[in-house]
């Protein structure tokens, strides 16, 4: 019993075998440290779902032990579930200045700001808990102020890299804290968890600064307005757009709600430097000649409601794309978004704009470490045990192979899944059981009220629609007194299907007659006969399988 | 009037501003030549649609002029609509040996083989029609036996490249007919239409032969079974898999219906050479040691019902993936398929297989010309006018810019859309009106019976489901005698929503009472009141907008 307690437990509750909803619990004695609390955007087959958040039942069951949520950086897949989880689990939230700045905006929208304890930290800060301490270590990523987190336990240190890349020339001049990673490595790290996103890519990720050079080049040639779409959270990218604009004397306007929010936060907190009078409101851009304007906007993923998509579709109220505009899409489509991005590009080209995107110029770099950078991290930290995180299985698998190639004994790395309990002692790593984990769907105001049955129905409805059959029968005799009425939606053009519906009604009538004859009065049997007969008939006639919904009314 | 008749008309009915359903009509005097007759796979938002075919109303209206459908190659996006179009327009189909071999299989399935006139041609053949003649010219592509088509008219030649790449070392040794393209160029080509698919890619597409070198390398290292997924139609790829297998003494099995079909056709027609006794049935692979087996299979796009996807999901009846298997995905995901491919890769890795795909090794090359190859084609053919085809707007635009950079006067290239009539004379090109064109949805047995209303309903249903409200009222008095019954599907978990449903029923009752008081008896008004009241209530409570279907029964 006593030995059991002395183990460090690592329990990932999200982020493994998926992209998104990153959250990991690290437990030692009476302390649980939670790293990140992210959301996931819905998969294609999650019809109607707005966002997906992690199932944190395990944390709720162990409420008293949870010392706080410790954030590595301010991306949605690391902070987006906070408003939902904090409602159930009111614990302090630790993060760097910009990260908390973004969290604040989010909590304000959910009315949670006054009830949440936000604790601002900076790199090299150490938070002492009961049996462990938590240290923040500077990294580089596609958002400013990102950190790795080390949890120091009596068994040794557990290091979580967070999302990172190696950038020797970052925009803010703050290179990741190689010295501290090396020092931890020298002292001995028990276990490292590291970002696997780009493990399939050879070589190095380019420095963010290279994008700035491309901007200067493209901006210098542009004859009209310049519109740049990028991720709102990429403050360094935005800084480079601002610098390029200012160097050419162009005014800068911002469009898109999330872009406006984050730019404001970043300026207030000192993460974005803009010359006095450089900024103009989006309402005022027409007061300047076209060649004196740069617009920074959202929509780099082609999101249908984003500012850029609205411009492309002529639905933006403040800005119409005209011939001579130069539009830069400074991002790469996230897998699954290729088609929406392509649609926006086509629309913009059709309006006569010049459109510049990744396949045409170096207007984007990744925020994640490629193979050579991962090797550097492994070589600095030299962990005894290694758990690849932040990726699908293919990434985790290849990251563990990379570690083995660097000399890690094969038995010292494990590929784990959400909900797995990984136990660490000084000389062993093993999976030992699981806790409840999974995905909770958020749909409108509902959190968790849509599950697999509802999704299965939505999918069914989306494929072949629905056919509702209503009959009113006399209670005593079972005789049909009204109907059958058949109404379909999403099945077939009504005018094309009259014969089909006439025949379907006849089928229902004969089912009812048959039931009457056989003295079948229970509704379940009647309904399932209707359903079966109709299904067979419709499939034979159309090779489609609409949902069939029989309703019996009784008077 | 007389001058009008002397123009060549080019009327693309599909394939522009989209990927798929390639079909173009070329008209001169009393002849219409149709090039290709392809299908398109449904977009993400075309719920439940199986395939999309072109609207050929224009051809039906001008039936007497249509001399035939002339095929460039045997890919689905060039031949897939034939079974549907031939039912309405029974004209001869011209194609090379392999192309017609694939078409035959397709027509057989649709019971059209006996009623269709198939005319086999070979490169350099010329078909003389009334006022024009049609010539076939050898090209290279990711399917064997592909050709460009030149239509010789008294006004000059119109050249359609079909899909092509430049491969100096093709697997069958038959390099594209540079001499004939150059000769046409020397004599003068009035107008060229050329493949724009890869116009965004700099440089050259690698030779198909480079993939064979990768296969030999990977096969040589594999310790267990080798399973290669690729496009069934890529006979040259399959030939290279066969050669690599044979060089190592491995037996070859084929899995997947389309793969089995095409391999059989290709062997019969002499496009695929397999040593005697090399092939074994998929049922017999377990009779051989694992390191003596290569399986060629479908599913390189992660298609859920494909052989590879079934293997990955442990649903394949003949083959279970085991540790030690090496699986090669010899294809690149078509935009939109990234996630399904990734899912299959993850599943295969989890089963302990080695998985090799494009980002890890050179196991695929494109079938389309990159920029330098396009420049070669333009430089050989030197057309007077140029129409970029086979691409989205972004590709067409960039292809026209490439032509202009090569010296084509800007006014000599036009970007056109499906349905545009392009008129060509010896010294002018211009758009002059449009004909009906568009997409016809095929869903099960229905061709064209699903349109935008049905799709809009399916989309609505997929997002928030449906709520059916049924009431039975007394005809004379309008009094409620049964109901309201409310049944929802795809909206919310029933057990979570009891209060919601109770309240919804009350709302319907009060609407009916209100109608009774105001003496409103027309159903349309009653239904729309129910719908409005319920919509408001549900949106307020859930922020969702299910479809609401009120049904009134009268007794």
PDB file of N, CA, C and O in Angstrom, chain A residues 47-48 200 335 338-339 342 346 357 359-360 392-394 398 443 445 449 451 458 462-463 470 472 482 490-493 542-544 553 555, chain B residues 47-48 200 335 338-339 342 346 357 359-360 392-394 398 443 445 449 451 458 462-463 470 472 482 487 490 492-493 542-544 553 555:
ATOM      1  N   UNK A  47     -21.987  15.679 -36.613  1.00  0.00           N
ATOM      2  CA  UNK A  47     -22.932  16.625 -37.177  1.00  0.00           C
ATOM      3  C   UNK A  47     -23.513  17.567 -36.127  1.00  0.00           C
ATOM      4  O   UNK A  47     -24.018  17.107 -35.106  1.00  0.00           O
ATOM      5  N   UNK A  48     -23.450  18.852 -36.407  1.00  0.00           N
ATOM      6  CA  UNK A  48     -24.108  19.833 -35.559  1.00  0.00           C
ATOM      7  C   UNK A  48     -23.370  20.170 -34.281  1.00  0.00           C
ATOM      8  O   UNK A  48     -23.792  21.053 -33.538  1.00  0.00           O
ATOM      9  N   UNK A 200       6.845  13.631 -38.509  1.00  0.00           N
ATOM     10  CA  UNK A 200       7.009  13.044 -39.842  1.00  0.00           C
ATOM     11  C   UNK A 200       7.837  13.922 -40.774  1.00  0.00           C
ATOM     12  O   UNK A 200       8.154  13.511 -41.884  1.00  0.00           O
ATOM     13  N   UNK A 335      -5.508  19.850 -41.719  1.00  0.00           N
ATOM     14  CA  UNK A 335      -6.141  18.742 -42.432  1.00  0.00           C
ATOM     15  C   UNK A 335      -7.654  18.744 -42.239  1.00  0.00           C
ATOM     16  O   UNK A 335      -8.143  18.843 -41.121  1.00  0.00           O
ATOM     17  N   UNK A 338      -8.793  21.866 -46.321  1.00  0.00           N
ATOM     18  CA  UNK A 338      -8.237  22.167 -47.646  1.00  0.00           C
ATOM     19  C   UNK A 338      -9.297  22.717 -48.597  1.00  0.00           C
ATOM     20  O   UNK A 338      -9.044  23.655 -49.352  1.00  0.00           O
ATOM     21  N   UNK A 339     -10.483  22.112 -48.565  1.00  0.00           N
ATOM     22  CA  UNK A 339     -11.490  22.495 -49.547  1.00  0.00           C
ATOM     23  C   UNK A 339     -12.099  23.859 -49.265  1.00  0.00           C
ATOM     24  O   UNK A 339     -12.370  24.612 -50.188  1.00  0.00           O
ATOM     25  N   UNK A 342      -9.571  26.399 -50.309  1.00  0.00           N
ATOM     26  CA  UNK A 342      -9.496  26.474 -51.758  1.00  0.00           C
ATOM     27  C   UNK A 342     -10.682  27.248 -52.325  1.00  0.00           C
ATOM     28  O   UNK A 342     -10.534  28.024 -53.269  1.00  0.00           O
ATOM     29  N   UNK A 346     -10.387  30.572 -54.692  1.00  0.00           N
ATOM     30  CA  UNK A 346     -11.034  30.681 -56.001  1.00  0.00           C
ATOM     31  C   UNK A 346     -11.906  31.932 -56.086  1.00  0.00           C
ATOM     32  O   UNK A 346     -11.881  32.653 -57.080  1.00  0.00           O
ATOM     33  N   UNK A 357      -0.468  32.348 -51.425  1.00  0.00           N
ATOM     34  CA  UNK A 357      -0.608  31.366 -50.353  1.00  0.00           C
ATOM     35  C   UNK A 357       0.580  30.434 -50.365  1.00  0.00           C
ATOM     36  O   UNK A 357       1.473  30.569 -51.197  1.00  0.00           O
ATOM     37  N   UNK A 359       1.563  27.529 -51.268  1.00  0.00           N
ATOM     38  CA  UNK A 359       2.196  26.818 -52.378  1.00  0.00           C
ATOM     39  C   UNK A 359       2.848  27.792 -53.363  1.00  0.00           C
ATOM     40  O   UNK A 359       3.600  27.377 -54.233  1.00  0.00           O
ATOM     41  N   UNK A 360       2.584  29.075 -53.226  1.00  0.00           N
ATOM     42  CA  UNK A 360       3.171  30.053 -54.145  1.00  0.00           C
ATOM     43  C   UNK A 360       4.310  30.871 -53.540  1.00  0.00           C
ATOM     44  O   UNK A 360       5.138  31.409 -54.257  1.00  0.00           O
ATOM     45  N   UNK A 392      -1.665  12.044 -33.393  1.00  0.00           N
ATOM     46  CA  UNK A 392      -2.367  10.808 -33.688  1.00  0.00           C
ATOM     47  C   UNK A 392      -1.404   9.647 -33.445  1.00  0.00           C
ATOM     48  O   UNK A 392      -0.209   9.846 -33.266  1.00  0.00           O
ATOM     49  N   UNK A 393      -1.928   8.432 -33.520  1.00  0.00           N
ATOM     50  CA  UNK A 393      -1.088   7.273 -33.234  1.00  0.00           C
ATOM     51  C   UNK A 393       0.147   7.245 -34.125  1.00  0.00           C
ATOM     52  O   UNK A 393       1.257   6.954 -33.675  1.00  0.00           O
ATOM     53  N   UNK A 394      -0.038   7.581 -35.425  1.00  0.00           N
ATOM     54  CA  UNK A 394       1.103   7.547 -36.352  1.00  0.00           C
ATOM     55  C   UNK A 394       2.225   8.441 -35.864  1.00  0.00           C
ATOM     56  O   UNK A 394       3.401   8.116 -36.013  1.00  0.00           O
ATOM     57  N   UNK A 398       5.934   7.185 -34.378  1.00  0.00           N
ATOM     58  CA  UNK A 398       7.172   7.607 -35.019  1.00  0.00           C
ATOM     59  C   UNK A 398       8.059   8.414 -34.064  1.00  0.00           C
ATOM     60  O   UNK A 398       9.282   8.372 -34.155  1.00  0.00           O
ATOM     61  N   UNK A 443     -23.114  21.429 -27.927  1.00  0.00           N
ATOM     62  CA  UNK A 443     -23.982  21.790 -29.050  1.00  0.00           C
ATOM     63  C   UNK A 443     -24.914  22.879 -28.551  1.00  0.00           C
ATOM     64  O   UNK A 443     -25.811  22.622 -27.753  1.00  0.00           O
ATOM     65  N   UNK A 445     -26.343  25.386 -26.251  1.00  0.00           N
ATOM     66  CA  UNK A 445     -26.196  25.510 -24.804  1.00  0.00           C
ATOM     67  C   UNK A 445     -25.974  24.162 -24.135  1.00  0.00           C
ATOM     68  O   UNK A 445     -25.658  24.091 -22.956  1.00  0.00           O
ATOM     69  N   UNK A 449     -25.410  16.715 -23.744  1.00  0.00           N
ATOM     70  CA  UNK A 449     -26.755  16.174 -23.973  1.00  0.00           C
ATOM     71  C   UNK A 449     -26.891  15.590 -25.373  1.00  0.00           C
ATOM     72  O   UNK A 449     -27.939  15.072 -25.736  1.00  0.00           O
ATOM     73  N   UNK A 451     -25.222  12.713 -27.640  1.00  0.00           N
ATOM     74  CA  UNK A 451     -24.285  11.587 -27.575  1.00  0.00           C
ATOM     75  C   UNK A 451     -24.339  10.801 -28.863  1.00  0.00           C
ATOM     76  O   UNK A 451     -24.799  11.298 -29.890  1.00  0.00           O
ATOM     77  N   UNK A 458     -28.537  11.873 -36.606  1.00  0.00           N
ATOM     78  CA  UNK A 458     -28.238  12.999 -37.502  1.00  0.00           C
ATOM     79  C   UNK A 458     -27.568  12.510 -38.777  1.00  0.00           C
ATOM     80  O   UNK A 458     -27.833  12.997 -39.865  1.00  0.00           O
ATOM     81  N   UNK A 462     -29.018  12.794 -42.494  1.00  0.00           N
ATOM     82  CA  UNK A 462     -28.261  13.537 -43.503  1.00  0.00           C
ATOM     83  C   UNK A 462     -28.122  12.744 -44.801  1.00  0.00           C
ATOM     84  O   UNK A 462     -27.971  13.312 -45.865  1.00  0.00           O
ATOM     85  N   UNK A 463     -28.165  11.414 -44.694  1.00  0.00           N
ATOM     86  CA  UNK A 463     -27.935  10.598 -45.881  1.00  0.00           C
ATOM     87  C   UNK A 463     -29.184  10.475 -46.754  1.00  0.00           C
ATOM     88  O   UNK A 463     -29.125  10.673 -47.954  1.00  0.00           O
ATOM     89  N   UNK A 470     -48.121   9.004 -40.144  1.00  0.00           N
ATOM     90  CA  UNK A 470     -49.029   9.216 -39.014  1.00  0.00           C
ATOM     91  C   UNK A 470     -50.375   8.566 -39.297  1.00  0.00           C
ATOM     92  O   UNK A 470     -50.934   8.736 -40.381  1.00  0.00           O
ATOM     93  N   UNK A 472     -54.239   7.864 -37.226  1.00  0.00           N
ATOM     94  CA  UNK A 472     -55.074   7.974 -36.014  1.00  0.00           C
ATOM     95  C   UNK A 472     -56.004   6.771 -36.015  1.00  0.00           C
ATOM     96  O   UNK A 472     -56.671   6.498 -37.013  1.00  0.00           O
ATOM     97  N   UNK A 482     -58.121   8.238 -39.286  1.00  0.00           N
ATOM     98  CA  UNK A 482     -57.526   9.298 -40.118  1.00  0.00           C
ATOM     99  C   UNK A 482     -56.130   8.863 -40.533  1.00  0.00           C
ATOM    100  O   UNK A 482     -55.444   8.159 -39.810  1.00  0.00           O
ATOM    101  N   UNK A 490     -36.032  15.685 -47.021  1.00  0.00           N
ATOM    102  CA  UNK A 490     -34.667  15.258 -47.345  1.00  0.00           C
ATOM    103  C   UNK A 490     -34.592  13.893 -48.002  1.00  0.00           C
ATOM    104  O   UNK A 490     -33.529  13.299 -48.101  1.00  0.00           O
ATOM    105  N   UNK A 491     -35.742  13.410 -48.488  1.00  0.00           N
ATOM    106  CA  UNK A 491     -35.758  12.074 -49.083  1.00  0.00           C
ATOM    107  C   UNK A 491     -35.769  12.163 -50.601  1.00  0.00           C
ATOM    108  O   UNK A 491     -34.909  11.640 -51.290  1.00  0.00           O
ATOM    109  N   UNK A 492     -36.723  12.899 -51.126  1.00  0.00           N
ATOM    110  CA  UNK A 492     -36.901  12.943 -52.572  1.00  0.00           C
ATOM    111  C   UNK A 492     -37.797  14.145 -52.868  1.00  0.00           C
ATOM    112  O   UNK A 492     -38.566  14.575 -52.021  1.00  0.00           O
ATOM    113  N   UNK A 493     -37.663  14.699 -54.068  1.00  0.00           N
ATOM    114  CA  UNK A 493     -38.560  15.777 -54.488  1.00  0.00           C
ATOM    115  C   UNK A 493     -40.001  15.312 -54.372  1.00  0.00           C
ATOM    116  O   UNK A 493     -40.338  14.239 -54.859  1.00  0.00           O
ATOM    117  N   UNK A 542     -35.958   2.797 -54.669  1.00  0.00           N
ATOM    118  CA  UNK A 542     -35.037   3.945 -54.764  1.00  0.00           C
ATOM    119  C   UNK A 542     -33.603   3.607 -54.383  1.00  0.00           C
ATOM    120  O   UNK A 542     -32.712   4.414 -54.587  1.00  0.00           O
ATOM    121  N   UNK A 543     -33.374   2.435 -53.805  1.00  0.00           N
ATOM    122  CA  UNK A 543     -32.061   2.087 -53.230  1.00  0.00           C
ATOM    123  C   UNK A 543     -31.631   3.123 -52.179  1.00  0.00           C
ATOM    124  O   UNK A 543     -30.453   3.452 -52.057  1.00  0.00           O
ATOM    125  N   UNK A 544     -32.589   3.668 -51.461  1.00  0.00           N
ATOM    126  CA  UNK A 544     -32.289   4.598 -50.363  1.00  0.00           C
ATOM    127  C   UNK A 544     -32.944   4.078 -49.094  1.00  0.00           C
ATOM    128  O   UNK A 544     -33.915   3.329 -49.152  1.00  0.00           O
ATOM    129  N   UNK A 553     -51.676   7.793 -33.383  1.00  0.00           N
ATOM    130  CA  UNK A 553     -52.479   8.615 -32.479  1.00  0.00           C
ATOM    131  C   UNK A 553     -53.746   7.809 -32.157  1.00  0.00           C
ATOM    132  O   UNK A 553     -54.308   7.150 -33.029  1.00  0.00           O
ATOM    133  N   UNK A 555     -57.698   7.832 -30.485  1.00  0.00           N
ATOM    134  CA  UNK A 555     -58.790   8.646 -29.935  1.00  0.00           C
ATOM    135  C   UNK A 555     -59.835   7.747 -29.287  1.00  0.00           C
ATOM    136  O   UNK A 555     -59.857   6.549 -29.508  1.00  0.00           O
TER     137      UNK A 555
ATOM    138  N   UNK B  47     -25.000  15.836 -49.076  1.00  0.00           N
ATOM    139  CA  UNK B  47     -25.337  14.725 -48.196  1.00  0.00           C
ATOM    140  C   UNK B  47     -26.078  13.613 -48.937  1.00  0.00           C
ATOM    141  O   UNK B  47     -27.078  13.868 -49.608  1.00  0.00           O
ATOM    142  N   UNK B  48     -25.583  12.402 -48.783  1.00  0.00           N
ATOM    143  CA  UNK B  48     -26.290  11.234 -49.298  1.00  0.00           C
ATOM    144  C   UNK B  48     -26.143  11.006 -50.797  1.00  0.00           C
ATOM    145  O   UNK B  48     -26.622  10.010 -51.321  1.00  0.00           O
ATOM    146  N   UNK B 200       0.279  24.857 -60.052  1.00  0.00           N
ATOM    147  CA  UNK B 200       0.872  25.548 -58.900  1.00  0.00           C
ATOM    148  C   UNK B 200       2.209  24.947 -58.486  1.00  0.00           C
ATOM    149  O   UNK B 200       2.881  25.481 -57.612  1.00  0.00           O
ATOM    150  N   UNK B 335      -7.460  16.047 -52.060  1.00  0.00           N
ATOM    151  CA  UNK B 335      -7.974  17.007 -51.072  1.00  0.00           C
ATOM    152  C   UNK B 335      -9.368  16.630 -50.579  1.00  0.00           C
ATOM    153  O   UNK B 335     -10.257  16.364 -51.379  1.00  0.00           O
ATOM    154  N   UNK B 338      -7.779  13.551 -46.579  1.00  0.00           N
ATOM    155  CA  UNK B 338      -6.639  13.474 -45.665  1.00  0.00           C
ATOM    156  C   UNK B 338      -6.996  12.739 -44.381  1.00  0.00           C
ATOM    157  O   UNK B 338      -6.216  11.933 -43.866  1.00  0.00           O
ATOM    158  N   UNK B 339      -8.189  13.041 -43.853  1.00  0.00           N
ATOM    159  CA  UNK B 339      -8.535  12.471 -42.548  1.00  0.00           C
ATOM    160  C   UNK B 339      -8.857  10.990 -42.627  1.00  0.00           C
ATOM    161  O   UNK B 339      -8.504  10.236 -41.714  1.00  0.00           O
ATOM    162  N   UNK B 342      -5.605   9.214 -42.945  1.00  0.00           N
ATOM    163  CA  UNK B 342      -4.881   9.249 -41.683  1.00  0.00           C
ATOM    164  C   UNK B 342      -5.462   8.231 -40.698  1.00  0.00           C
ATOM    165  O   UNK B 342      -4.732   7.562 -39.966  1.00  0.00           O
ATOM    166  N   UNK B 346      -3.357   5.222 -38.907  1.00  0.00           N
ATOM    167  CA  UNK B 346      -3.313   5.026 -37.452  1.00  0.00           C
ATOM    168  C   UNK B 346      -3.731   3.612 -37.060  1.00  0.00           C
ATOM    169  O   UNK B 346      -3.098   2.972 -36.223  1.00  0.00           O
ATOM    170  N   UNK B 357       4.171   5.708 -46.329  1.00  0.00           N
ATOM    171  CA  UNK B 357       3.322   6.552 -47.173  1.00  0.00           C
ATOM    172  C   UNK B 357       4.130   7.741 -47.644  1.00  0.00           C
ATOM    173  O   UNK B 357       5.318   7.870 -47.309  1.00  0.00           O
ATOM    174  N   UNK B 359       4.694  10.851 -47.100  1.00  0.00           N
ATOM    175  CA  UNK B 359       5.569  11.751 -46.345  1.00  0.00           C
ATOM    176  C   UNK B 359       6.802  11.022 -45.808  1.00  0.00           C
ATOM    177  O   UNK B 359       7.744  11.651 -45.340  1.00  0.00           O
ATOM    178  N   UNK B 360       6.831   9.702 -45.883  1.00  0.00           N
ATOM    179  CA  UNK B 360       7.979   8.945 -45.370  1.00  0.00           C
ATOM    180  C   UNK B 360       8.889   8.391 -46.475  1.00  0.00           C
ATOM    181  O   UNK B 360      10.063   8.126 -46.235  1.00  0.00           O
ATOM    182  N   UNK B 392      -9.742  24.054 -60.760  1.00  0.00           N
ATOM    183  CA  UNK B 392     -10.520  25.098 -60.109  1.00  0.00           C
ATOM    184  C   UNK B 392     -10.080  26.447 -60.692  1.00  0.00           C
ATOM    185  O   UNK B 392      -9.075  26.524 -61.384  1.00  0.00           O
ATOM    186  N   UNK B 393     -10.790  27.498 -60.319  1.00  0.00           N
ATOM    187  CA  UNK B 393     -10.470  28.805 -60.879  1.00  0.00           C
ATOM    188  C   UNK B 393      -9.013  29.181 -60.641  1.00  0.00           C
ATOM    189  O   UNK B 393      -8.333  29.720 -61.510  1.00  0.00           O
ATOM    190  N   UNK B 394      -8.501  28.878 -59.407  1.00  0.00           N
ATOM    191  CA  UNK B 394      -7.123  29.246 -59.096  1.00  0.00           C
ATOM    192  C   UNK B 394      -6.148  28.621 -60.088  1.00  0.00           C
ATOM    193  O   UNK B 394      -5.147  29.234 -60.470  1.00  0.00           O
ATOM    194  N   UNK B 398      -3.908  30.647 -62.976  1.00  0.00           N
ATOM    195  CA  UNK B 398      -2.443  30.569 -62.982  1.00  0.00           C
ATOM    196  C   UNK B 398      -1.913  29.946 -64.275  1.00  0.00           C
ATOM    197  O   UNK B 398      -0.833  30.297 -64.747  1.00  0.00           O
ATOM    198  N   UNK B 443     -28.446   9.502 -56.664  1.00  0.00           N
ATOM    199  CA  UNK B 443     -28.602   9.016 -55.293  1.00  0.00           C
ATOM    200  C   UNK B 443     -29.370   7.707 -55.375  1.00  0.00           C
ATOM    201  O   UNK B 443     -30.554   7.703 -55.700  1.00  0.00           O
ATOM    202  N   UNK B 445     -31.027   4.788 -56.945  1.00  0.00           N
ATOM    203  CA  UNK B 445     -31.509   4.621 -58.307  1.00  0.00           C
ATOM    204  C   UNK B 445     -31.930   5.939 -58.934  1.00  0.00           C
ATOM    205  O   UNK B 445     -32.207   5.997 -60.123  1.00  0.00           O
ATOM    206  N   UNK B 449     -33.411  13.256 -59.124  1.00  0.00           N
ATOM    207  CA  UNK B 449     -34.593  13.477 -58.284  1.00  0.00           C
ATOM    208  C   UNK B 449     -34.236  14.087 -56.934  1.00  0.00           C
ATOM    209  O   UNK B 449     -35.100  14.379 -56.125  1.00  0.00           O
ATOM    210  N   UNK B 451     -32.483  17.413 -55.497  1.00  0.00           N
ATOM    211  CA  UNK B 451     -31.985  18.725 -55.897  1.00  0.00           C
ATOM    212  C   UNK B 451     -31.648  19.548 -54.675  1.00  0.00           C
ATOM    213  O   UNK B 451     -31.477  19.016 -53.577  1.00  0.00           O
ATOM    214  N   UNK B 458     -31.579  17.941 -45.944  1.00  0.00           N
ATOM    215  CA  UNK B 458     -30.647  16.981 -45.341  1.00  0.00           C
ATOM    216  C   UNK B 458     -29.611  17.683 -44.483  1.00  0.00           C
ATOM    217  O   UNK B 458     -29.246  17.211 -43.414  1.00  0.00           O
ATOM    218  N   UNK B 462     -29.126  17.272 -40.535  1.00  0.00           N
ATOM    219  CA  UNK B 462     -27.838  16.795 -40.019  1.00  0.00           C
ATOM    220  C   UNK B 462     -27.334  17.672 -38.872  1.00  0.00           C
ATOM    221  O   UNK B 462     -26.594  17.217 -38.017  1.00  0.00           O
ATOM    222  N   UNK B 463     -27.724  18.939 -38.858  1.00  0.00           N
ATOM    223  CA  UNK B 463     -27.206  19.858 -37.858  1.00  0.00           C
ATOM    224  C   UNK B 463     -27.923  19.727 -36.517  1.00  0.00           C
ATOM    225  O   UNK B 463     -27.286  19.644 -35.483  1.00  0.00           O
ATOM    226  N   UNK B 470     -47.508  16.174 -33.816  1.00  0.00           N
ATOM    227  CA  UNK B 470     -48.747  15.681 -34.424  1.00  0.00           C
ATOM    228  C   UNK B 470     -49.930  15.996 -33.522  1.00  0.00           C
ATOM    229  O   UNK B 470     -49.886  15.763 -32.316  1.00  0.00           O
ATOM    230  N   UNK B 472     -54.374  15.634 -33.564  1.00  0.00           N
ATOM    231  CA  UNK B 472     -55.597  15.254 -34.270  1.00  0.00           C
ATOM    232  C   UNK B 472     -56.684  16.197 -33.791  1.00  0.00           C
ATOM    233  O   UNK B 472     -56.866  16.378 -32.588  1.00  0.00           O
ATOM    234  N   UNK B 482     -56.694  14.471 -30.004  1.00  0.00           N
ATOM    235  CA  UNK B 482     -55.548  13.636 -29.602  1.00  0.00           C
ATOM    236  C   UNK B 482     -54.261  14.421 -29.828  1.00  0.00           C
ATOM    237  O   UNK B 482     -54.158  15.230 -30.739  1.00  0.00           O
ATOM    238  N   UNK B 487     -42.309  14.015 -31.229  1.00  0.00           N
ATOM    239  CA  UNK B 487     -41.242  13.007 -31.352  1.00  0.00           C
ATOM    240  C   UNK B 487     -40.034  13.684 -32.006  1.00  0.00           C
ATOM    241  O   UNK B 487     -40.176  14.344 -33.033  1.00  0.00           O
ATOM    242  N   UNK B 490     -32.434  13.045 -33.520  1.00  0.00           N
ATOM    243  CA  UNK B 490     -31.220  13.802 -33.817  1.00  0.00           C
ATOM    244  C   UNK B 490     -31.190  15.176 -33.179  1.00  0.00           C
ATOM    245  O   UNK B 490     -30.371  16.024 -33.547  1.00  0.00           O
ATOM    246  N   UNK B 492     -31.891  15.822 -29.384  1.00  0.00           N
ATOM    247  CA  UNK B 492     -31.397  15.807 -28.018  1.00  0.00           C
ATOM    248  C   UNK B 492     -31.740  14.441 -27.416  1.00  0.00           C
ATOM    249  O   UNK B 492     -32.682  13.790 -27.870  1.00  0.00           O
ATOM    250  N   UNK B 493     -30.954  13.993 -26.460  1.00  0.00           N
ATOM    251  CA  UNK B 493     -31.283  12.759 -25.747  1.00  0.00           C
ATOM    252  C   UNK B 493     -32.675  12.855 -25.166  1.00  0.00           C
ATOM    253  O   UNK B 493     -32.995  13.829 -24.493  1.00  0.00           O
ATOM    254  N   UNK B 542     -32.068  25.999 -25.965  1.00  0.00           N
ATOM    255  CA  UNK B 542     -30.963  25.119 -26.362  1.00  0.00           C
ATOM    256  C   UNK B 542     -29.973  25.773 -27.329  1.00  0.00           C
ATOM    257  O   UNK B 542     -28.920  25.213 -27.588  1.00  0.00           O
ATOM    258  N   UNK B 543     -30.324  26.925 -27.891  1.00  0.00           N
ATOM    259  CA  UNK B 543     -29.550  27.537 -28.980  1.00  0.00           C
ATOM    260  C   UNK B 543     -29.388  26.568 -30.163  1.00  0.00           C
ATOM    261  O   UNK B 543     -28.346  26.522 -30.819  1.00  0.00           O
ATOM    262  N   UNK B 544     -30.422  25.779 -30.399  1.00  0.00           N
ATOM    263  CA  UNK B 544     -30.423  24.897 -31.570  1.00  0.00           C
ATOM    264  C   UNK B 544     -31.675  25.153 -32.387  1.00  0.00           C
ATOM    265  O   UNK B 544     -32.666  25.649 -31.863  1.00  0.00           O
ATOM    266  N   UNK B 553     -53.898  16.098 -38.153  1.00  0.00           N
ATOM    267  CA  UNK B 553     -54.806  15.053 -38.636  1.00  0.00           C
ATOM    268  C   UNK B 553     -56.213  15.512 -38.315  1.00  0.00           C
ATOM    269  O   UNK B 553     -56.474  16.073 -37.250  1.00  0.00           O
ATOM    270  N   UNK B 555     -60.361  14.476 -38.001  1.00  0.00           N
ATOM    271  CA  UNK B 555     -61.348  13.382 -38.052  1.00  0.00           C
ATOM    272  C   UNK B 555     -62.754  13.968 -38.099  1.00  0.00           C
ATOM    273  O   UNK B 555     -62.954  15.140 -37.802  1.00  0.00           O
TER     274      UNK B 555
END
